[in-house]
């Protein structure tokens, strides 16, 4: 596995290849969720590139940038063992300059759900993703369905900026007890982790209600809120795949999304029905 930190060096290196390239952008502290993206990229492409870049512009001022888990050496080993061809590990100065051109998230879809409690977060996400995609110029780029709003906005950017990369959505990987894997789970104490299981329970309950024929969004949301209580709930929403609200579940076109705070940690999860 080759490790490259300079964008220009990576661009030059990739000139030697005329094959399909799969790209998996991450912020590090890799877990099985990230590995499933890498596996999918390996299945579908000749060359696989992973980036590890803790992107400062997507963190708001009072957020956890400074304490975000860092596991550089373990991450390198995991990438190597997963068959990654190139690990792109840039420094902040390699990616950002002082006076920058910027990409802005759409005024509506970028400021609902996670964007409502983290205003500006998606400007940072889209800016770094467009930079990384321009450096790697992949055939396909892989994103987790767990971050459904991020996936939706990146797909929108690729479409609206007429970019030619194919965005591939990958299913959420969970612990045996249902907790969605996340680098931020490392912040949870054992009792908070127990509390966090309410998220998966609420989504399971919603699925059971739907299989029993309950399709009314309000009824499902109120059942979920009961299960999530007393956690601080940022939102529980039932949307279609274009992120518009649904009054009734439409099988094959629905995402049920939750974001809560457990202790000081925000956790998000969703199911696609
Ligand atoms: P992050 O390092 O948190 O920026 O995540 C990098 C990529 O991994 C994003 O596309 C995430 O959506 C994806 N990801 C994070 N957690 C999971 C998970 N549990 N299952 C599948 N993909 C995930």
mmCIF file of C-alpha atoms and ligand atoms in Angstrom:
data_model
loop_
_atom_site.group_PDB
_atom_site.id
_atom_site.type_symbol
_atom_site.label_atom_id
_atom_site.label_comp_id
_atom_site.label_asym_id
_atom_site.label_seq_id
_atom_site.Cartn_x
_atom_site.Cartn_y
_atom_site.Cartn_z
ATOM 1 C CA UNK A 1 0.000 0.000 0.000
ATOM 2 C CA UNK A 2 1.298 3.417 -0.957
ATOM 3 C CA UNK A 3 0.784 6.318 1.452
ATOM 4 C CA UNK A 4 0.647 9.770 -0.127
ATOM 5 C CA UNK A 5 0.002 13.096 1.573
ATOM 6 C CA UNK A 6 0.437 15.588 -1.257
ATOM 7 C CA UNK A 7 -2.525 16.162 -3.618
ATOM 8 C CA UNK A 8 -0.186 16.834 -6.561
ATOM 9 C CA UNK A 9 1.844 13.708 -5.890
ATOM 10 C CA UNK A 10 -1.360 11.655 -5.800
ATOM 11 C CA UNK A 11 -2.584 13.209 -9.050
ATOM 12 C CA UNK A 12 0.764 12.406 -10.713
ATOM 13 C CA UNK A 13 0.789 8.886 -9.303
ATOM 14 C CA UNK A 14 -2.690 8.241 -10.706
ATOM 15 C CA UNK A 15 -1.582 9.328 -14.203
ATOM 16 C CA UNK A 16 0.149 5.921 -14.429
ATOM 17 C CA UNK A 17 -3.179 4.126 -14.164
ATOM 18 C CA UNK A 18 -5.816 3.764 -16.805
ATOM 19 C CA UNK A 19 -8.309 1.680 -14.875
ATOM 20 C CA UNK A 20 -11.408 2.002 -12.722
ATOM 21 C CA UNK A 21 -10.755 3.784 -9.422
ATOM 22 C CA UNK A 22 -12.895 3.386 -6.296
ATOM 23 C CA UNK A 23 -12.584 6.089 -3.653
ATOM 24 C CA UNK A 24 -13.584 5.944 0.030
ATOM 25 C CA UNK A 25 -13.282 9.277 1.882
ATOM 26 C CA UNK A 26 -13.121 9.018 5.700
ATOM 27 C CA UNK A 27 -12.145 11.030 8.753
ATOM 28 C CA UNK A 28 -10.215 8.116 10.259
ATOM 29 C CA UNK A 29 -10.754 6.078 13.458
ATOM 30 C CA UNK A 30 -11.777 3.339 11.071
ATOM 31 C CA UNK A 31 -14.304 0.642 12.000
ATOM 32 C CA UNK A 32 -16.215 -2.124 10.223
ATOM 33 C CA UNK A 33 -18.545 0.456 8.646
ATOM 34 C CA UNK A 34 -15.601 2.021 6.816
ATOM 35 C CA UNK A 35 -14.262 -1.435 5.959
ATOM 36 C CA UNK A 36 -17.558 -2.376 4.285
ATOM 37 C CA UNK A 37 -17.184 0.682 2.015
ATOM 38 C CA UNK A 38 -13.634 -0.407 1.181
ATOM 39 C CA UNK A 39 -14.809 -3.975 0.437
ATOM 40 C CA UNK A 40 -17.504 -2.692 -1.911
ATOM 41 C CA UNK A 41 -14.958 -0.441 -3.639
ATOM 42 C CA UNK A 42 -12.621 -3.415 -4.081
ATOM 43 C CA UNK A 43 -15.398 -5.525 -5.597
ATOM 44 C CA UNK A 44 -16.262 -2.880 -8.161
ATOM 45 C CA UNK A 45 -12.908 -1.293 -9.131
ATOM 46 C CA UNK A 46 -9.349 -2.144 -10.174
ATOM 47 C CA UNK A 47 -7.719 0.379 -7.834
ATOM 48 C CA UNK A 48 -8.943 1.466 -4.395
ATOM 49 C CA UNK A 49 -8.013 4.738 -2.718
ATOM 50 C CA UNK A 50 -8.963 5.656 0.845
ATOM 51 C CA UNK A 51 -8.511 9.122 2.275
ATOM 52 C CA UNK A 52 -8.139 9.915 5.945
ATOM 53 C CA UNK A 53 -8.680 13.594 6.565
ATOM 54 C CA UNK A 54 -10.194 15.095 9.683
ATOM 55 C CA UNK A 55 -11.869 17.977 7.915
ATOM 56 C CA UNK A 56 -11.915 21.067 10.164
ATOM 57 C CA UNK A 57 -14.402 23.044 8.067
ATOM 58 C CA UNK A 58 -17.292 20.698 8.806
ATOM 59 C CA UNK A 59 -16.988 21.182 12.570
ATOM 60 C CA UNK A 60 -18.703 24.159 14.191
ATOM 61 C CA UNK A 61 -16.691 26.246 16.665
ATOM 62 C CA UNK A 62 -17.820 24.490 19.852
ATOM 63 C CA UNK A 63 -17.796 20.973 18.379
ATOM 64 C CA UNK A 64 -15.525 17.976 18.968
ATOM 65 C CA UNK A 65 -12.773 18.605 16.354
ATOM 66 C CA UNK A 66 -10.018 18.605 19.001
ATOM 67 C CA UNK A 67 -11.161 15.447 20.722
ATOM 68 C CA UNK A 68 -12.296 13.516 17.627
ATOM 69 C CA UNK A 69 -10.723 10.015 17.945
ATOM 70 C CA UNK A 70 -7.390 9.628 16.107
ATOM 71 C CA UNK A 71 -5.950 6.187 15.399
ATOM 72 C CA UNK A 72 -3.489 6.856 12.594
ATOM 73 C CA UNK A 73 -1.290 3.780 12.992
ATOM 74 C CA UNK A 74 -4.216 1.368 13.468
ATOM 75 C CA UNK A 75 -5.978 2.982 10.483
ATOM 76 C CA UNK A 76 -2.929 2.441 8.256
ATOM 77 C CA UNK A 77 -2.778 -1.233 9.273
ATOM 78 C CA UNK A 78 -6.496 -1.719 8.709
ATOM 79 C CA UNK A 79 -6.254 -0.183 5.244
ATOM 80 C CA UNK A 80 -3.298 -2.376 4.382
ATOM 81 C CA UNK A 81 -5.079 -5.519 5.619
ATOM 82 C CA UNK A 82 -8.213 -4.544 3.680
ATOM 83 C CA UNK A 83 -6.270 -4.412 0.417
ATOM 84 C CA UNK A 84 -6.301 -0.637 -0.082
ATOM 85 C CA UNK A 85 -3.911 0.372 -2.886
ATOM 86 C CA UNK A 86 -3.341 4.001 -1.951
ATOM 87 C CA UNK A 87 -3.935 5.757 1.355
ATOM 88 C CA UNK A 88 -4.277 9.505 0.894
ATOM 89 C CA UNK A 89 -3.375 11.160 4.191
ATOM 90 C CA UNK A 90 -3.159 14.907 3.599
ATOM 91 C CA UNK A 91 -2.422 17.627 6.136
ATOM 92 C CA UNK A 92 -4.877 20.534 6.542
ATOM 93 C CA UNK A 93 -2.489 22.870 4.664
ATOM 94 C CA UNK A 94 -2.428 20.460 1.711
ATOM 95 C CA UNK A 95 -6.200 20.869 1.321
ATOM 96 C CA UNK A 96 -7.029 24.436 2.386
ATOM 97 C CA UNK A 97 -5.604 27.838 1.499
ATOM 98 C CA UNK A 98 -6.196 31.186 3.224
ATOM 99 C CA UNK A 99 -8.673 32.902 0.942
ATOM 100 C CA UNK A 100 -10.848 30.232 -0.533
ATOM 101 C CA UNK A 101 -13.446 29.689 -3.201
ATOM 102 C CA UNK A 102 -16.290 27.916 -1.392
ATOM 103 C CA UNK A 103 -19.111 25.518 -2.054
ATOM 104 C CA UNK A 104 -22.374 26.270 -0.249
ATOM 105 C CA UNK A 105 -24.928 23.672 0.740
ATOM 106 C CA UNK A 106 -28.412 24.288 -0.664
ATOM 107 C CA UNK A 107 -30.391 26.773 1.437
ATOM 108 C CA UNK A 108 -33.206 24.364 2.269
ATOM 109 C CA UNK A 109 -31.864 20.824 2.154
ATOM 110 C CA UNK A 110 -28.561 21.853 3.748
ATOM 111 C CA UNK A 111 -30.260 23.484 6.741
ATOM 112 C CA UNK A 112 -32.818 20.900 7.830
ATOM 113 C CA UNK A 113 -32.213 17.889 10.100
ATOM 114 C CA UNK A 114 -28.500 17.790 10.999
ATOM 115 C CA UNK A 115 -28.009 21.063 9.137
ATOM 116 C CA UNK A 116 -30.497 22.769 11.442
ATOM 117 C CA UNK A 117 -28.572 22.064 14.648
ATOM 118 C CA UNK A 118 -25.201 22.335 12.859
ATOM 119 C CA UNK A 119 -25.650 25.348 10.532
ATOM 120 C CA UNK A 120 -22.836 25.477 7.970
ATOM 121 C CA UNK A 121 -21.745 21.878 8.630
ATOM 122 C CA UNK A 122 -22.683 20.761 5.127
ATOM 123 C CA UNK A 123 -20.800 23.664 3.502
ATOM 124 C CA UNK A 124 -17.674 22.115 4.979
ATOM 125 C CA UNK A 125 -18.665 18.597 3.958
ATOM 126 C CA UNK A 126 -19.396 19.541 0.338
ATOM 127 C CA UNK A 127 -16.277 21.695 0.049
ATOM 128 C CA UNK A 128 -13.952 18.934 1.213
ATOM 129 C CA UNK A 129 -15.719 16.261 -0.845
ATOM 130 C CA UNK A 130 -15.450 18.254 -4.069
ATOM 131 C CA UNK A 131 -11.755 18.891 -3.370
ATOM 132 C CA UNK A 132 -11.095 15.198 -2.659
ATOM 133 C CA UNK A 133 -13.063 14.079 -5.715
ATOM 134 C CA UNK A 134 -11.099 16.511 -7.892
ATOM 135 C CA UNK A 135 -7.795 15.226 -6.528
ATOM 136 C CA UNK A 136 -8.636 11.530 -6.940
ATOM 137 C CA UNK A 137 -10.927 11.789 -9.960
ATOM 138 C CA UNK A 138 -12.452 8.366 -9.157
ATOM 139 C CA UNK A 139 -14.786 6.270 -11.264
ATOM 140 C CA UNK A 140 -16.919 5.614 -8.173
ATOM 141 C CA UNK A 141 -17.011 7.117 -4.671
ATOM 142 C CA UNK A 142 -18.494 5.288 -1.691
ATOM 143 C CA UNK A 143 -20.607 6.814 1.085
ATOM 144 C CA UNK A 144 -22.568 5.275 3.955
ATOM 145 C CA UNK A 145 -26.356 5.377 4.092
ATOM 146 C CA UNK A 146 -25.926 6.012 7.822
ATOM 147 C CA UNK A 147 -25.152 9.640 6.969
ATOM 148 C CA UNK A 148 -28.209 9.841 4.748
ATOM 149 C CA UNK A 149 -28.396 13.630 4.516
ATOM 150 C CA UNK A 150 -24.696 13.834 3.645
ATOM 151 C CA UNK A 151 -25.194 11.159 0.984
ATOM 152 C CA UNK A 152 -28.204 13.025 -0.406
ATOM 153 C CA UNK A 153 -26.352 16.375 -0.579
ATOM 154 C CA UNK A 154 -23.230 14.868 -2.150
ATOM 155 C CA UNK A 155 -25.371 13.131 -4.783
ATOM 156 C CA UNK A 156 -27.113 16.455 -5.409
ATOM 157 C CA UNK A 157 -23.779 18.302 -5.761
ATOM 158 C CA UNK A 158 -22.448 15.705 -8.197
ATOM 159 C CA UNK A 159 -25.624 16.006 -10.283
ATOM 160 C CA UNK A 160 -25.925 19.801 -10.143
ATOM 161 C CA UNK A 161 -22.212 20.424 -10.835
ATOM 162 C CA UNK A 162 -22.334 17.919 -13.732
ATOM 163 C CA UNK A 163 -19.569 15.792 -12.229
ATOM 164 C CA UNK A 164 -19.007 12.366 -13.732
ATOM 165 C CA UNK A 165 -18.200 10.296 -10.626
ATOM 166 C CA UNK A 166 -20.741 7.604 -9.688
ATOM 167 C CA UNK A 167 -21.854 7.870 -6.048
ATOM 168 C CA UNK A 168 -22.393 4.444 -4.479
ATOM 169 C CA UNK A 169 -24.515 4.196 -1.298
ATOM 170 C CA UNK A 170 -23.506 1.481 1.177
ATOM 171 C CA UNK A 171 -25.714 -0.090 3.880
ATOM 172 C CA UNK A 172 -25.135 0.722 7.543
ATOM 173 C CA UNK A 173 -23.025 -1.730 9.530
ATOM 174 C CA UNK A 174 -24.240 -2.349 13.094
ATOM 175 C CA UNK A 175 -23.043 -4.026 16.274
ATOM 176 C CA UNK A 176 -24.819 -7.286 17.137
ATOM 177 C CA UNK A 177 -27.192 -5.403 19.448
ATOM 178 C CA UNK A 178 -28.184 -2.967 16.694
ATOM 179 C CA UNK A 179 -26.043 0.081 17.529
ATOM 180 C CA UNK A 180 -24.844 1.631 14.270
ATOM 181 C CA UNK A 181 -21.038 1.749 14.146
ATOM 182 C CA UNK A 182 -19.661 5.259 14.419
ATOM 183 C CA UNK A 183 -16.272 6.718 15.321
ATOM 184 C CA UNK A 184 -18.132 8.817 17.914
ATOM 185 C CA UNK A 185 -19.322 5.674 19.774
ATOM 186 C CA UNK A 186 -15.859 5.806 21.396
ATOM 187 C CA UNK A 187 -17.138 8.769 23.467
ATOM 188 C CA UNK A 188 -19.888 6.696 25.126
ATOM 189 C CA UNK A 189 -19.586 5.367 28.678
ATOM 190 C CA UNK A 190 -21.037 1.851 29.181
ATOM 191 C CA UNK A 191 -24.283 3.286 30.558
ATOM 192 C CA UNK A 192 -24.553 5.821 27.720
ATOM 193 C CA UNK A 193 -23.980 3.007 25.243
ATOM 194 C CA UNK A 194 -26.917 1.190 26.845
ATOM 195 C CA UNK A 195 -29.036 4.343 26.439
ATOM 196 C CA UNK A 196 -27.940 4.645 22.811
ATOM 197 C CA UNK A 197 -29.559 1.286 22.044
ATOM 198 C CA UNK A 198 -32.880 3.145 22.197
ATOM 199 C CA UNK A 199 -32.054 4.534 18.762
ATOM 200 C CA UNK A 200 -31.995 1.113 17.091
ATOM 201 C CA UNK A 201 -35.023 0.018 19.184
ATOM 202 C CA UNK A 202 -37.012 3.003 17.951
ATOM 203 C CA UNK A 203 -36.156 2.190 14.333
ATOM 204 C CA UNK A 204 -36.978 -1.493 14.868
ATOM 205 C CA UNK A 205 -40.288 -0.501 16.400
ATOM 206 C CA UNK A 206 -41.072 1.697 13.393
ATOM 207 C CA UNK A 207 -40.335 -1.227 11.066
ATOM 208 C CA UNK A 208 -42.609 -3.525 13.075
ATOM 209 C CA UNK A 209 -45.414 -0.924 12.961
ATOM 210 C CA UNK A 210 -45.043 -0.684 9.188
ATOM 211 C CA UNK A 211 -45.106 -4.483 8.753
ATOM 212 C CA UNK A 212 -48.342 -4.452 10.813
ATOM 213 C CA UNK A 213 -49.853 -2.007 8.358
ATOM 214 C CA UNK A 214 -49.364 1.301 10.224
ATOM 215 C CA UNK A 215 -48.291 3.764 7.542
ATOM 216 C CA UNK A 216 -49.187 7.095 9.168
ATOM 217 C CA UNK A 217 -45.968 9.051 9.765
ATOM 218 C CA UNK A 218 -47.271 10.928 12.841
ATOM 219 C CA UNK A 219 -48.240 7.684 14.564
ATOM 220 C CA UNK A 220 -44.886 6.063 13.823
ATOM 221 C CA UNK A 221 -42.919 9.154 14.926
ATOM 222 C CA UNK A 222 -44.815 9.377 18.203
ATOM 223 C CA UNK A 223 -44.110 5.654 18.896
ATOM 224 C CA UNK A 224 -40.429 6.297 18.222
ATOM 225 C CA UNK A 225 -40.302 9.387 20.439
ATOM 226 C CA UNK A 226 -41.784 7.370 23.306
ATOM 227 C CA UNK A 227 -39.011 4.787 23.001
ATOM 228 C CA UNK A 228 -36.288 7.447 22.679
ATOM 229 C CA UNK A 229 -37.448 9.380 25.730
ATOM 230 C CA UNK A 230 -35.788 10.780 27.871
ATOM 231 C CA UNK A 231 -32.897 11.242 25.416
ATOM 232 C CA UNK A 232 -32.502 14.719 23.923
ATOM 233 C CA UNK A 233 -34.036 14.350 20.452
ATOM 234 C CA UNK A 234 -32.810 16.641 17.652
ATOM 235 C CA UNK A 235 -35.275 15.138 15.179
ATOM 236 C CA UNK A 236 -37.270 12.096 14.171
ATOM 237 C CA UNK A 237 -38.384 12.469 10.560
ATOM 238 C CA UNK A 238 -39.997 10.368 7.873
ATOM 239 C CA UNK A 239 -38.868 11.480 4.418
ATOM 240 C CA UNK A 240 -38.831 10.209 0.890
ATOM 241 C CA UNK A 241 -35.553 9.500 -0.900
ATOM 242 C CA UNK A 242 -35.497 13.118 -2.155
ATOM 243 C CA UNK A 243 -35.707 14.298 1.432
ATOM 244 C CA UNK A 244 -39.266 15.613 1.278
ATOM 245 C CA UNK A 245 -41.593 14.927 4.222
ATOM 246 C CA UNK A 246 -43.987 12.031 3.860
ATOM 247 C CA UNK A 247 -47.390 11.931 5.576
ATOM 248 C CA UNK A 248 -47.512 8.197 4.889
ATOM 249 C CA UNK A 249 -44.823 5.584 4.463
ATOM 250 C CA UNK A 250 -44.148 4.711 0.814
ATOM 251 C CA UNK A 251 -42.443 1.338 0.697
ATOM 252 C CA UNK A 252 -39.333 1.574 -1.493
ATOM 253 C CA UNK A 253 -39.173 5.357 -1.158
ATOM 254 C CA UNK A 254 -38.875 6.090 2.570
ATOM 255 C CA UNK A 255 -36.107 6.956 5.002
ATOM 256 C CA UNK A 256 -36.835 7.226 8.719
ATOM 257 C CA UNK A 257 -34.163 9.376 10.358
ATOM 258 C CA UNK A 258 -33.245 9.974 13.985
ATOM 259 C CA UNK A 259 -30.670 12.155 15.664
ATOM 260 C CA UNK A 260 -30.296 12.262 19.438
ATOM 261 C CA UNK A 261 -27.796 13.377 22.026
ATOM 262 C CA UNK A 262 -26.509 10.776 24.483
ATOM 263 C CA UNK A 263 -24.501 12.530 27.185
ATOM 264 C CA UNK A 264 -22.665 15.088 25.058
ATOM 265 C CA UNK A 265 -22.463 12.846 21.978
ATOM 266 C CA UNK A 266 -24.758 13.321 19.002
ATOM 267 C CA UNK A 267 -25.666 10.065 17.329
ATOM 268 C CA UNK A 268 -27.604 9.616 14.131
ATOM 269 C CA UNK A 269 -29.171 6.619 12.506
ATOM 270 C CA UNK A 270 -31.860 5.755 9.978
ATOM 271 C CA UNK A 271 -33.583 2.972 8.110
ATOM 272 C CA UNK A 272 -34.498 2.835 4.464
ATOM 273 C CA UNK A 273 -37.873 1.203 3.825
HETATM 274 P P1 LIG B 1 -16.575 9.313 8.579
HETATM 275 O O1 LIG B 1 -15.201 8.796 8.802
HETATM 276 O O2 LIG B 1 -17.436 9.294 9.816
HETATM 277 O O3 LIG B 1 -16.613 10.610 7.828
HETATM 278 O O4 LIG B 1 -17.278 8.256 7.609
HETATM 279 C C1 LIG B 1 -16.719 7.929 6.364
HETATM 280 C C2 LIG B 1 -17.741 7.176 5.568
HETATM 281 O O5 LIG B 1 -18.110 5.979 6.263
HETATM 282 C C3 LIG B 1 -19.039 7.963 5.359
HETATM 283 O O6 LIG B 1 -19.483 7.772 4.029
HETATM 284 C C4 LIG B 1 -19.984 7.340 6.351
HETATM 285 O O7 LIG B 1 -21.338 7.439 5.973
HETATM 286 C C5 LIG B 1 -19.517 5.889 6.330
HETATM 287 N N1 LIG B 1 -19.933 5.190 7.546
HETATM 288 C C6 LIG B 1 -19.812 5.633 8.825
HETATM 289 N N2 LIG B 1 -20.367 4.741 9.688
HETATM 290 C C7 LIG B 1 -20.841 3.726 8.934
HETATM 291 C C8 LIG B 1 -21.525 2.505 9.233
HETATM 292 N N3 LIG B 1 -21.816 2.160 10.473
HETATM 293 N N4 LIG B 1 -21.863 1.698 8.194
HETATM 294 C C9 LIG B 1 -21.555 2.049 6.911
HETATM 295 N N5 LIG B 1 -20.922 3.186 6.567
HETATM 296 C C10 LIG B 1 -20.572 4.010 7.562
#
